[in-house]
Amino acid sequence: MKNVLKFLGLFIIVLSMSSCEDSSDDLKYQPNVESGWVQFVEGSPDTVGAFQGAQTDIEIDVNIQVPTTSKDLSIFYTMTPVSGDNPANYFSNDGTLVIPAGSTSHGGPDNNTGFDYNYLGNLVFHLSELDGVTLTEPMIFDVELTGTDSSQITAGLESEPQYPVVKRVVINPSLDVFIGTFSVDEQFIAGVNAPLGLSDFFGESYQVELERVEGDVTASQFVITNSDGFDTYFIDGAVLTFGLDGSLSFNDGNTDTGDPVVGLFAIHTIESSSYDYTNSVLTATGPLEGYGDYQFVLTLQ
């Protein structure tokens, strides 16, 4: 009997110690803690944007690194003009993004869970608010997260500068100024073939038409056709895409690099390109396969 009592006593002591240890471990994780930070998603582009006339909105995801929130969280942000028109003159954004209570990104991949974010805040700029506005140059501004209405939730972390809190937004003017008929000036600009062009070698003349791609919600794409009575320069139906960074990209079905076949002769590898709103001019430069550096300039008639 005495041995049995000793055994039971030992069991009670071990059980008691185990309970204390579990209680201590529980204190290390408090899922109801409402502290942390907000930031833009790491690895996402530093710049976002659109062309005026796009049938989409500009949406910026906000990562909410907080275990939980018991009430709505207000995230504050600023819109600082960099160049062009002031966004505050057109957008109804008031500098506050309200996140519903309990909605956070804490279970997402930044915690090495392997899962997608269960929630991301969504900061939206409605491009429809620019309807009727004539932009004459790109509207460029920085969106910066500055804080929240909770003293326990900051914008970014001072000790972790890699957590982004600034995002640049670029809204380019409408591309309607590039609808129409364009002359084609083309020539080799270096090598033994300069300054002649394909028109000189083949005795041809070129002129093209640009029209918007029907149904393009990005408002950035045009279809190219060769004008009646002129020789083929671009393959009919080639799609020209204007880049927010000022570049041009072509898709005629022959390459996946944005480089067009010109003059039914060779692929023009575009190394630099640009478009000029003021004069409605498009320029592209780069090697024409093995024949030398080449350039074409399209000018609205």
PDB file of C-alpha atoms in Angstrom:
ATOM      1  CA  MET A   1       0.000   0.000   0.000  1.00  0.00           C
ATOM      2  CA  LYS A   2       2.802   2.366   0.854  1.00  0.00           C
ATOM      3  CA  ASN A   3       4.388   1.777  -2.571  1.00  0.00           C
ATOM      4  CA  VAL A   4       1.103   2.497  -4.276  1.00  0.00           C
ATOM      5  CA  LEU A   5       0.786   5.790  -2.424  1.00  0.00           C
ATOM      6  CA  LYS A   6       4.328   6.773  -3.389  1.00  0.00           C
ATOM      7  CA  PHE A   7       3.553   6.014  -7.029  1.00  0.00           C
ATOM      8  CA  LEU A   8       0.376   8.066  -6.972  1.00  0.00           C
ATOM      9  CA  GLY A   9       2.199  10.928  -5.304  1.00  0.00           C
ATOM     10  CA  LEU A  10       4.869  10.927  -7.970  1.00  0.00           C
ATOM     11  CA  PHE A  11       2.215  10.841 -10.696  1.00  0.00           C
ATOM     12  CA  ILE A  12       0.463  13.848  -9.191  1.00  0.00           C
ATOM     13  CA  ILE A  13       3.720  15.835  -9.012  1.00  0.00           C
ATOM     14  CA  VAL A  14       4.635  15.056 -12.639  1.00  0.00           C
ATOM     15  CA  LEU A  15       1.132  15.921 -13.798  1.00  0.00           C
ATOM     16  CA  SER A  16       1.262  19.178 -11.884  1.00  0.00           C
ATOM     17  CA  MET A  17       4.641  20.111 -13.417  1.00  0.00           C
ATOM     18  CA  SER A  18       3.358  19.261 -16.881  1.00  0.00           C
ATOM     19  CA  SER A  19       0.354  21.524 -16.405  1.00  0.00           C
ATOM     20  CA  CYS A  20       2.615  24.392 -15.352  1.00  0.00           C
ATOM     21  CA  GLU A  21       4.792  23.942 -18.429  1.00  0.00           C
ATOM     22  CA  ASP A  22       1.782  23.937 -20.765  1.00  0.00           C
ATOM     23  CA  SER A  23       0.448  27.067 -19.149  1.00  0.00           C
ATOM     24  CA  SER A  24       3.795  28.781 -19.610  1.00  0.00           C
ATOM     25  CA  ASP A  25       3.931  27.819 -23.295  1.00  0.00           C
ATOM     26  CA  ASP A  26       0.421  29.132 -23.884  1.00  0.00           C
ATOM     27  CA  LEU A  27       1.509  32.560 -22.673  1.00  0.00           C
ATOM     28  CA  LYS A  28       4.110  32.721 -25.411  1.00  0.00           C
ATOM     29  CA  TYR A  29       1.423  32.775 -28.124  1.00  0.00           C
ATOM     30  CA  GLN A  30      -1.401  35.234 -27.793  1.00  0.00           C
ATOM     31  CA  PRO A  31      -3.596  35.137 -30.887  1.00  0.00           C
ATOM     32  CA  ASN A  32      -5.650  38.067 -29.623  1.00  0.00           C
ATOM     33  CA  VAL A  33      -2.703  40.483 -29.677  1.00  0.00           C
ATOM     34  CA  GLU A  34      -3.639  43.480 -31.813  1.00  0.00           C
ATOM     35  CA  SER A  35      -0.189  44.775 -32.676  1.00  0.00           C
ATOM     36  CA  GLY A  36       1.983  44.732 -35.776  1.00  0.00           C
ATOM     37  CA  TRP A  37       2.387  46.788 -38.930  1.00  0.00           C
ATOM     38  CA  VAL A  38       1.000  47.448 -42.410  1.00  0.00           C
ATOM     39  CA  GLN A  39       2.966  47.561 -45.662  1.00  0.00           C
ATOM     40  CA  PHE A  40       2.669  47.052 -49.389  1.00  0.00           C
ATOM     41  CA  VAL A  41       3.291  43.511 -50.603  1.00  0.00           C
ATOM     42  CA  GLU A  42       6.993  42.649 -50.808  1.00  0.00           C
ATOM     43  CA  GLY A  43       8.148  41.722 -54.298  1.00  0.00           C
ATOM     44  CA  SER A  44       5.310  43.579 -56.019  1.00  0.00           C
ATOM     45  CA  PRO A  45       6.228  46.236 -58.629  1.00  0.00           C
ATOM     46  CA  ASP A  46       7.452  49.553 -57.273  1.00  0.00           C
ATOM     47  CA  THR A  47       5.328  51.335 -59.896  1.00  0.00           C
ATOM     48  CA  VAL A  48       1.747  50.708 -60.952  1.00  0.00           C
ATOM     49  CA  GLY A  49      -0.350  52.596 -63.432  1.00  0.00           C
ATOM     50  CA  ALA A  50      -2.644  52.771 -66.417  1.00  0.00           C
ATOM     51  CA  PHE A  51      -3.570  54.808 -69.452  1.00  0.00           C
ATOM     52  CA  GLN A  52      -6.424  57.244 -69.192  1.00  0.00           C
ATOM     53  CA  GLY A  53      -9.475  55.592 -70.686  1.00  0.00           C
ATOM     54  CA  ALA A  54      -8.660  52.134 -69.327  1.00  0.00           C
ATOM     55  CA  GLN A  55     -11.772  50.263 -68.208  1.00  0.00           C
ATOM     56  CA  THR A  56     -10.068  49.048 -65.073  1.00  0.00           C
ATOM     57  CA  ASP A  57      -9.121  50.576 -61.728  1.00  0.00           C
ATOM     58  CA  ILE A  58      -5.664  50.953 -60.229  1.00  0.00           C
ATOM     59  CA  GLU A  59      -5.590  48.626 -57.232  1.00  0.00           C
ATOM     60  CA  ILE A  60      -2.786  48.416 -54.666  1.00  0.00           C
ATOM     61  CA  ASP A  61      -2.718  45.552 -52.166  1.00  0.00           C
ATOM     62  CA  VAL A  62      -1.965  46.367 -48.534  1.00  0.00           C
ATOM     63  CA  ASN A  63      -0.425  43.664 -46.334  1.00  0.00           C
ATOM     64  CA  ILE A  64      -1.757  43.808 -42.744  1.00  0.00           C
ATOM     65  CA  GLN A  65       0.737  42.025 -40.507  1.00  0.00           C
ATOM     66  CA  VAL A  66      -1.377  41.858 -37.357  1.00  0.00           C
ATOM     67  CA  PRO A  67      -2.648  38.625 -35.710  1.00  0.00           C
ATOM     68  CA  THR A  68      -6.168  39.972 -35.350  1.00  0.00           C
ATOM     69  CA  THR A  69      -8.229  43.128 -34.927  1.00  0.00           C
ATOM     70  CA  SER A  70     -11.344  43.457 -32.804  1.00  0.00           C
ATOM     71  CA  LYS A  71     -12.597  46.591 -34.549  1.00  0.00           C
ATOM     72  CA  ASP A  72     -12.276  48.244 -37.944  1.00  0.00           C
ATOM     73  CA  LEU A  73      -8.738  49.416 -38.673  1.00  0.00           C
ATOM     74  CA  SER A  74      -8.145  52.749 -40.407  1.00  0.00           C
ATOM     75  CA  ILE A  75      -4.933  52.894 -42.445  1.00  0.00           C
ATOM     76  CA  PHE A  76      -3.738  56.379 -43.331  1.00  0.00           C
ATOM     77  CA  TYR A  77      -1.915  57.264 -46.546  1.00  0.00           C
ATOM     78  CA  THR A  78      -0.787  60.313 -48.518  1.00  0.00           C
ATOM     79  CA  MET A  79      -0.744  61.076 -52.247  1.00  0.00           C
ATOM     80  CA  THR A  80       2.299  63.201 -53.068  1.00  0.00           C
ATOM     81  CA  PRO A  81       2.518  64.672 -56.612  1.00  0.00           C
ATOM     82  CA  VAL A  82       5.786  63.975 -58.447  1.00  0.00           C
ATOM     83  CA  SER A  83       4.909  65.490 -61.821  1.00  0.00           C
ATOM     84  CA  GLY A  84       1.836  66.422 -63.799  1.00  0.00           C
ATOM     85  CA  ASP A  85      -1.580  67.125 -62.324  1.00  0.00           C
ATOM     86  CA  ASN A  86      -2.281  66.728 -58.612  1.00  0.00           C
ATOM     87  CA  PRO A  87      -4.295  63.523 -58.044  1.00  0.00           C
ATOM     88  CA  ALA A  88      -6.144  65.184 -55.166  1.00  0.00           C
ATOM     89  CA  ASN A  89      -7.863  67.401 -57.745  1.00  0.00           C
ATOM     90  CA  TYR A  90      -9.571  64.411 -59.360  1.00  0.00           C
ATOM     91  CA  PHE A  91      -9.711  61.334 -57.146  1.00  0.00           C
ATOM     92  CA  SER A  92     -12.163  61.042 -54.276  1.00  0.00           C
ATOM     93  CA  ASN A  93      -9.655  59.119 -52.118  1.00  0.00           C
ATOM     94  CA  ASP A  94      -9.564  60.777 -48.700  1.00  0.00           C
ATOM     95  CA  GLY A  95      -6.318  59.314 -47.366  1.00  0.00           C
ATOM     96  CA  THR A  96      -7.967  56.624 -45.245  1.00  0.00           C
ATOM     97  CA  LEU A  97      -8.422  52.942 -46.047  1.00  0.00           C
ATOM     98  CA  VAL A  98     -10.816  51.180 -43.646  1.00  0.00           C
ATOM     99  CA  ILE A  99     -10.228  47.467 -43.033  1.00  0.00           C
ATOM    100  CA  PRO A 100     -13.076  45.417 -41.493  1.00  0.00           C
ATOM    101  CA  ALA A 101     -12.509  44.031 -38.004  1.00  0.00           C
ATOM    102  CA  GLY A 102     -10.804  40.640 -37.977  1.00  0.00           C
ATOM    103  CA  SER A 103      -9.433  40.984 -41.525  1.00  0.00           C
ATOM    104  CA  THR A 104      -5.640  40.613 -41.591  1.00  0.00           C
ATOM    105  CA  SER A 105      -2.884  39.109 -43.749  1.00  0.00           C
ATOM    106  CA  HIS A 106      -1.092  37.425 -40.836  1.00  0.00           C
ATOM    107  CA  GLY A 107      -1.625  33.892 -42.167  1.00  0.00           C
ATOM    108  CA  GLY A 108       0.014  34.650 -45.503  1.00  0.00           C
ATOM    109  CA  PRO A 109       3.270  33.511 -47.123  1.00  0.00           C
ATOM    110  CA  ASP A 110       5.415  36.129 -45.369  1.00  0.00           C
ATOM    111  CA  ASN A 111       5.070  33.945 -42.266  1.00  0.00           C
ATOM    112  CA  ASN A 112       6.427  30.945 -44.195  1.00  0.00           C
ATOM    113  CA  THR A 113       3.061  29.180 -44.086  1.00  0.00           C
ATOM    114  CA  GLY A 114       3.138  28.253 -47.745  1.00  0.00           C
ATOM    115  CA  PHE A 115      -0.418  29.531 -48.060  1.00  0.00           C
ATOM    116  CA  ASP A 116      -1.772  32.466 -50.033  1.00  0.00           C
ATOM    117  CA  TYR A 117      -2.804  35.582 -48.161  1.00  0.00           C
ATOM    118  CA  ASN A 118      -6.185  35.041 -46.532  1.00  0.00           C
ATOM    119  CA  TYR A 119      -6.789  38.786 -46.831  1.00  0.00           C
ATOM    120  CA  LEU A 120      -5.171  41.863 -48.339  1.00  0.00           C
ATOM    121  CA  GLY A 121      -6.409  45.411 -48.020  1.00  0.00           C
ATOM    122  CA  ASN A 122      -7.266  47.003 -51.356  1.00  0.00           C
ATOM    123  CA  LEU A 123      -6.407  50.643 -52.040  1.00  0.00           C
ATOM    124  CA  VAL A 124      -8.292  51.653 -55.188  1.00  0.00           C
ATOM    125  CA  PHE A 125      -8.084  54.604 -57.576  1.00  0.00           C
ATOM    126  CA  HIS A 126     -11.130  54.721 -59.855  1.00  0.00           C
ATOM    127  CA  LEU A 127     -10.014  55.780 -63.336  1.00  0.00           C
ATOM    128  CA  SER A 128     -13.610  56.639 -64.207  1.00  0.00           C
ATOM    129  CA  GLU A 129     -13.130  59.742 -62.058  1.00  0.00           C
ATOM    130  CA  LEU A 130     -10.898  61.055 -64.845  1.00  0.00           C
ATOM    131  CA  ASP A 131     -13.676  60.872 -67.435  1.00  0.00           C
ATOM    132  CA  GLY A 132     -13.938  64.246 -69.155  1.00  0.00           C
ATOM    133  CA  VAL A 133     -10.479  65.298 -67.939  1.00  0.00           C
ATOM    134  CA  THR A 134      -7.769  66.049 -70.502  1.00  0.00           C
ATOM    135  CA  LEU A 135      -4.335  65.065 -69.270  1.00  0.00           C
ATOM    136  CA  THR A 136      -1.544  66.633 -71.296  1.00  0.00           C
ATOM    137  CA  GLU A 137       1.278  64.793 -69.544  1.00  0.00           C
ATOM    138  CA  PRO A 138       1.603  61.781 -67.236  1.00  0.00           C
ATOM    139  CA  MET A 139       0.151  62.206 -63.762  1.00  0.00           C
ATOM    140  CA  ILE A 140       2.787  60.734 -61.451  1.00  0.00           C
ATOM    141  CA  PHE A 141       2.406  60.563 -57.690  1.00  0.00           C
ATOM    142  CA  ASP A 142       3.623  58.545 -54.708  1.00  0.00           C
ATOM    143  CA  VAL A 143       1.250  56.761 -52.355  1.00  0.00           C
ATOM    144  CA  GLU A 144       2.754  56.369 -48.884  1.00  0.00           C
ATOM    145  CA  LEU A 145       1.328  54.497 -45.916  1.00  0.00           C
ATOM    146  CA  THR A 146       1.814  56.776 -42.907  1.00  0.00           C
ATOM    147  CA  GLY A 147       0.134  55.030 -39.963  1.00  0.00           C
ATOM    148  CA  THR A 148      -3.103  53.697 -38.518  1.00  0.00           C
ATOM    149  CA  ASP A 149      -5.648  54.661 -35.890  1.00  0.00           C
ATOM    150  CA  SER A 150      -4.063  52.123 -33.515  1.00  0.00           C
ATOM    151  CA  SER A 151      -0.960  53.063 -31.545  1.00  0.00           C
ATOM    152  CA  GLN A 152       0.030  49.377 -31.676  1.00  0.00           C
ATOM    153  CA  ILE A 153      -0.020  49.113 -35.486  1.00  0.00           C
ATOM    154  CA  THR A 154       2.557  51.107 -37.466  1.00  0.00           C
ATOM    155  CA  ALA A 155       3.181  51.782 -41.132  1.00  0.00           C
ATOM    156  CA  GLY A 156       6.184  49.574 -41.886  1.00  0.00           C
ATOM    157  CA  LEU A 157       8.874  48.833 -39.320  1.00  0.00           C
ATOM    158  CA  GLU A 158      11.720  51.233 -38.681  1.00  0.00           C
ATOM    159  CA  SER A 159      14.036  48.288 -38.026  1.00  0.00           C
ATOM    160  CA  GLU A 160      13.030  46.572 -41.299  1.00  0.00           C
ATOM    161  CA  PRO A 161      13.339  49.122 -44.127  1.00  0.00           C
ATOM    162  CA  GLN A 162      12.747  46.421 -46.746  1.00  0.00           C
ATOM    163  CA  TYR A 163       9.055  46.405 -45.849  1.00  0.00           C
ATOM    164  CA  PRO A 164       7.689  48.801 -48.518  1.00  0.00           C
ATOM    165  CA  VAL A 165       5.338  51.631 -47.581  1.00  0.00           C
ATOM    166  CA  VAL A 166       5.679  53.745 -50.763  1.00  0.00           C
ATOM    167  CA  LYS A 167       4.214  52.933 -54.176  1.00  0.00           C
ATOM    168  CA  ARG A 168       4.530  55.099 -57.305  1.00  0.00           C
ATOM    169  CA  VAL A 169       1.460  55.554 -59.494  1.00  0.00           C
ATOM    170  CA  VAL A 170       1.659  56.620 -63.159  1.00  0.00           C
ATOM    171  CA  ILE A 171      -1.413  57.574 -65.178  1.00  0.00           C
ATOM    172  CA  ASN A 172      -0.565  58.338 -68.789  1.00  0.00           C
ATOM    173  CA  PRO A 173      -2.775  60.533 -70.979  1.00  0.00           C
ATOM    174  CA  SER A 174      -5.202  59.000 -73.433  1.00  0.00           C
ATOM    175  CA  LEU A 175      -3.609  57.482 -76.535  1.00  0.00           C
ATOM    176  CA  ASP A 176      -6.337  58.799 -78.833  1.00  0.00           C
ATOM    177  CA  VAL A 177      -3.775  61.154 -80.395  1.00  0.00           C
ATOM    178  CA  PHE A 178      -2.225  58.094 -82.055  1.00  0.00           C
ATOM    179  CA  ILE A 179      -5.324  57.067 -83.990  1.00  0.00           C
ATOM    180  CA  GLY A 180      -4.967  57.725 -87.731  1.00  0.00           C
ATOM    181  CA  THR A 181      -2.682  57.495 -90.738  1.00  0.00           C
ATOM    182  CA  PHE A 182       1.094  57.494 -90.268  1.00  0.00           C
ATOM    183  CA  SER A 183       3.954  58.053 -92.669  1.00  0.00           C
ATOM    184  CA  VAL A 184       6.881  55.644 -92.318  1.00  0.00           C
ATOM    185  CA  ASP A 185      10.417  57.043 -92.409  1.00  0.00           C
ATOM    186  CA  GLU A 186      12.935  54.218 -92.136  1.00  0.00           C
ATOM    187  CA  GLN A 187      16.662  53.824 -92.657  1.00  0.00           C
ATOM    188  CA  PHE A 188      19.792  52.077 -91.520  1.00  0.00           C
ATOM    189  CA  ILE A 189      21.581  54.353 -89.060  1.00  0.00           C
ATOM    190  CA  ALA A 190      24.937  52.545 -88.909  1.00  0.00           C
ATOM    191  CA  GLY A 191      26.993  50.094 -90.965  1.00  0.00           C
ATOM    192  CA  VAL A 192      27.550  49.739 -94.687  1.00  0.00           C
ATOM    193  CA  ASN A 193      23.849  50.100 -95.510  1.00  0.00           C
ATOM    194  CA  ALA A 194      23.424  53.506 -93.823  1.00  0.00           C
ATOM    195  CA  PRO A 195      21.791  55.863 -94.562  1.00  0.00           C
ATOM    196  CA  LEU A 196      19.642  53.890 -97.018  1.00  0.00           C
ATOM    197  CA  GLY A 197      16.378  52.180 -96.072  1.00  0.00           C
ATOM    198  CA  LEU A 198      14.365  49.220 -97.272  1.00  0.00           C
ATOM    199  CA  SER A 199      12.366  51.588 -99.461  1.00  0.00           C
ATOM    200  CA  ASP A 200      15.590  52.440-101.314  1.00  0.00           C
ATOM    201  CA  PHE A 201      16.702  48.840-101.773  1.00  0.00           C
ATOM    202  CA  PHE A 202      13.295  47.504-102.824  1.00  0.00           C
ATOM    203  CA  GLY A 203      11.848  50.606-104.479  1.00  0.00           C
ATOM    204  CA  GLU A 204       8.869  50.591-102.116  1.00  0.00           C
ATOM    205  CA  SER A 205       6.845  53.177-100.191  1.00  0.00           C
ATOM    206  CA  TYR A 206       5.179  52.687 -96.834  1.00  0.00           C
ATOM    207  CA  GLN A 207       2.240  54.143 -94.951  1.00  0.00           C
ATOM    208  CA  VAL A 208       0.225  52.581 -92.114  1.00  0.00           C
ATOM    209  CA  GLU A 209      -3.052  53.002 -90.206  1.00  0.00           C
ATOM    210  CA  LEU A 210      -3.440  52.732 -86.430  1.00  0.00           C
ATOM    211  CA  GLU A 211      -6.786  51.953 -84.799  1.00  0.00           C
ATOM    212  CA  ARG A 212      -7.614  50.862 -81.273  1.00  0.00           C
ATOM    213  CA  VAL A 213      -7.991  47.158 -80.567  1.00  0.00           C
ATOM    214  CA  GLU A 214     -11.684  46.545 -79.974  1.00  0.00           C
ATOM    215  CA  GLY A 215     -12.444  45.434 -76.433  1.00  0.00           C
ATOM    216  CA  ASP A 216      -9.007  46.348 -75.035  1.00  0.00           C
ATOM    217  CA  VAL A 217      -9.746  47.248 -71.403  1.00  0.00           C
ATOM    218  CA  THR A 218      -6.194  48.564 -70.887  1.00  0.00           C
ATOM    219  CA  ALA A 219      -6.621  51.283 -73.566  1.00  0.00           C
ATOM    220  CA  SER A 220      -3.004  50.602 -74.579  1.00  0.00           C
ATOM    221  CA  GLN A 221      -3.274  48.499 -77.741  1.00  0.00           C
ATOM    222  CA  PHE A 222      -3.634  49.373 -81.423  1.00  0.00           C
ATOM    223  CA  VAL A 223      -4.004  47.251 -84.538  1.00  0.00           C
ATOM    224  CA  ILE A 224      -1.786  48.147 -87.509  1.00  0.00           C
ATOM    225  CA  THR A 225      -2.772  47.858 -91.158  1.00  0.00           C
ATOM    226  CA  ASN A 226      -0.956  49.012 -94.279  1.00  0.00           C
ATOM    227  CA  SER A 227      -2.614  51.857 -96.168  1.00  0.00           C
ATOM    228  CA  ASP A 228      -4.243  51.050 -99.476  1.00  0.00           C
ATOM    229  CA  GLY A 229      -1.925  51.726-102.400  1.00  0.00           C
ATOM    230  CA  PHE A 230       1.246  51.311-100.318  1.00  0.00           C
ATOM    231  CA  ASP A 231       3.620  48.401 -99.890  1.00  0.00           C
ATOM    232  CA  THR A 232       3.575  46.197 -96.791  1.00  0.00           C
ATOM    233  CA  TYR A 233       5.698  47.477 -93.947  1.00  0.00           C
ATOM    234  CA  PHE A 234       4.162  45.782 -90.905  1.00  0.00           C
ATOM    235  CA  ILE A 235       2.258  42.536 -91.236  1.00  0.00           C
ATOM    236  CA  ASP A 236      -1.421  43.462 -91.435  1.00  0.00           C
ATOM    237  CA  GLY A 237      -3.161  42.958 -88.102  1.00  0.00           C
ATOM    238  CA  ALA A 238      -0.004  43.333 -86.025  1.00  0.00           C
ATOM    239  CA  VAL A 239      -0.823  44.620 -82.524  1.00  0.00           C
ATOM    240  CA  LEU A 240       1.110  47.566 -81.116  1.00  0.00           C
ATOM    241  CA  THR A 241       1.166  47.919 -77.330  1.00  0.00           C
ATOM    242  CA  PHE A 242       2.165  51.179 -75.657  1.00  0.00           C
ATOM    243  CA  GLY A 243       4.088  50.707 -72.406  1.00  0.00           C
ATOM    244  CA  LEU A 244       3.584  52.881 -69.356  1.00  0.00           C
ATOM    245  CA  ASP A 245       7.362  53.406 -69.373  1.00  0.00           C
ATOM    246  CA  GLY A 246       7.230  55.021 -72.827  1.00  0.00           C
ATOM    247  CA  SER A 247       8.204  51.912 -74.776  1.00  0.00           C
ATOM    248  CA  LEU A 248       6.579  50.192 -77.767  1.00  0.00           C
ATOM    249  CA  SER A 249       5.997  46.480 -78.275  1.00  0.00           C
ATOM    250  CA  PHE A 250       4.765  44.686 -81.400  1.00  0.00           C
ATOM    251  CA  ASN A 251       3.054  41.333 -81.832  1.00  0.00           C
ATOM    252  CA  ASP A 252       2.685  40.087 -85.389  1.00  0.00           C
ATOM    253  CA  GLY A 253       2.768  36.395 -84.537  1.00  0.00           C
ATOM    254  CA  ASN A 254       6.402  35.873 -85.553  1.00  0.00           C
ATOM    255  CA  THR A 255       8.197  36.508 -82.258  1.00  0.00           C
ATOM    256  CA  ASP A 256       7.329  36.570 -78.558  1.00  0.00           C
ATOM    257  CA  THR A 257       9.828  39.345 -77.833  1.00  0.00           C
ATOM    258  CA  GLY A 258       7.822  42.348 -79.026  1.00  0.00           C
ATOM    259  CA  ASP A 259       9.897  42.707 -82.217  1.00  0.00           C
ATOM    260  CA  PRO A 260       8.151  43.103 -85.595  1.00  0.00           C
ATOM    261  CA  VAL A 261       8.923  41.880 -89.083  1.00  0.00           C
ATOM    262  CA  VAL A 262       9.340  44.970 -91.289  1.00  0.00           C
ATOM    263  CA  GLY A 263       9.062  45.227 -95.076  1.00  0.00           C
ATOM    264  CA  LEU A 264       8.319  41.485 -95.272  1.00  0.00           C
ATOM    265  CA  PHE A 265      12.094  41.235 -95.055  1.00  0.00           C
ATOM    266  CA  ALA A 266      13.533  40.738 -91.565  1.00  0.00           C
ATOM    267  CA  ILE A 267      12.852  41.011 -87.826  1.00  0.00           C
ATOM    268  CA  HIS A 268      13.625  44.383 -86.297  1.00  0.00           C
ATOM    269  CA  THR A 269      15.032  43.773 -82.818  1.00  0.00           C
ATOM    270  CA  ILE A 270      13.912  46.841 -80.897  1.00  0.00           C
ATOM    271  CA  GLU A 271      16.472  47.993 -78.333  1.00  0.00           C
ATOM    272  CA  SER A 272      14.945  51.407 -77.678  1.00  0.00           C
ATOM    273  CA  SER A 273      11.581  52.930 -78.489  1.00  0.00           C
ATOM    274  CA  SER A 274       9.439  55.900 -77.579  1.00  0.00           C
ATOM    275  CA  TYR A 275       6.235  57.776 -78.313  1.00  0.00           C
ATOM    276  CA  ASP A 276       5.750  61.527 -78.405  1.00  0.00           C
ATOM    277  CA  TYR A 277       2.290  62.788 -77.419  1.00  0.00           C
ATOM    278  CA  THR A 278       2.883  66.348 -78.601  1.00  0.00           C
ATOM    279  CA  ASN A 279       3.807  65.460 -82.179  1.00  0.00           C
ATOM    280  CA  SER A 280       2.147  62.014 -82.420  1.00  0.00           C
ATOM    281  CA  VAL A 281       5.423  60.359 -83.365  1.00  0.00           C
ATOM    282  CA  LEU A 282       6.543  56.766 -82.688  1.00  0.00           C
ATOM    283  CA  THR A 283      10.212  55.786 -82.892  1.00  0.00           C
ATOM    284  CA  ALA A 284      11.974  52.414 -82.641  1.00  0.00           C
ATOM    285  CA  THR A 285      15.685  51.624 -82.993  1.00  0.00           C
ATOM    286  CA  GLY A 286      17.756  48.437 -83.037  1.00  0.00           C
ATOM    287  CA  PRO A 287      19.469  45.915 -85.316  1.00  0.00           C
ATOM    288  CA  LEU A 288      17.665  44.539 -88.361  1.00  0.00           C
ATOM    289  CA  GLU A 289      18.870  40.961 -88.027  1.00  0.00           C
ATOM    290  CA  GLY A 290      22.410  40.913 -89.554  1.00  0.00           C
ATOM    291  CA  TYR A 291      22.067  43.990 -91.749  1.00  0.00           C
ATOM    292  CA  GLY A 292      22.970  46.771 -89.321  1.00  0.00           C
ATOM    293  CA  ASP A 293      21.371  49.186 -86.889  1.00  0.00           C
ATOM    294  CA  TYR A 294      18.023  50.385 -88.153  1.00  0.00           C
ATOM    295  CA  GLN A 295      15.321  52.863 -87.192  1.00  0.00           C
ATOM    296  CA  PHE A 296      11.763  53.620 -88.155  1.00  0.00           C
ATOM    297  CA  VAL A 297       9.763  56.749 -87.323  1.00  0.00           C
ATOM    298  CA  LEU A 298       5.971  56.829 -87.652  1.00  0.00           C
ATOM    299  CA  THR A 299       4.462  60.314 -87.882  1.00  0.00           C
ATOM    300  CA  LEU A 300       0.754  61.119 -87.828  1.00  0.00           C
ATOM    301  CA  GLN A 301      -0.378  62.756 -91.051  1.00  0.00           C
TER     302      GLN A 301
END
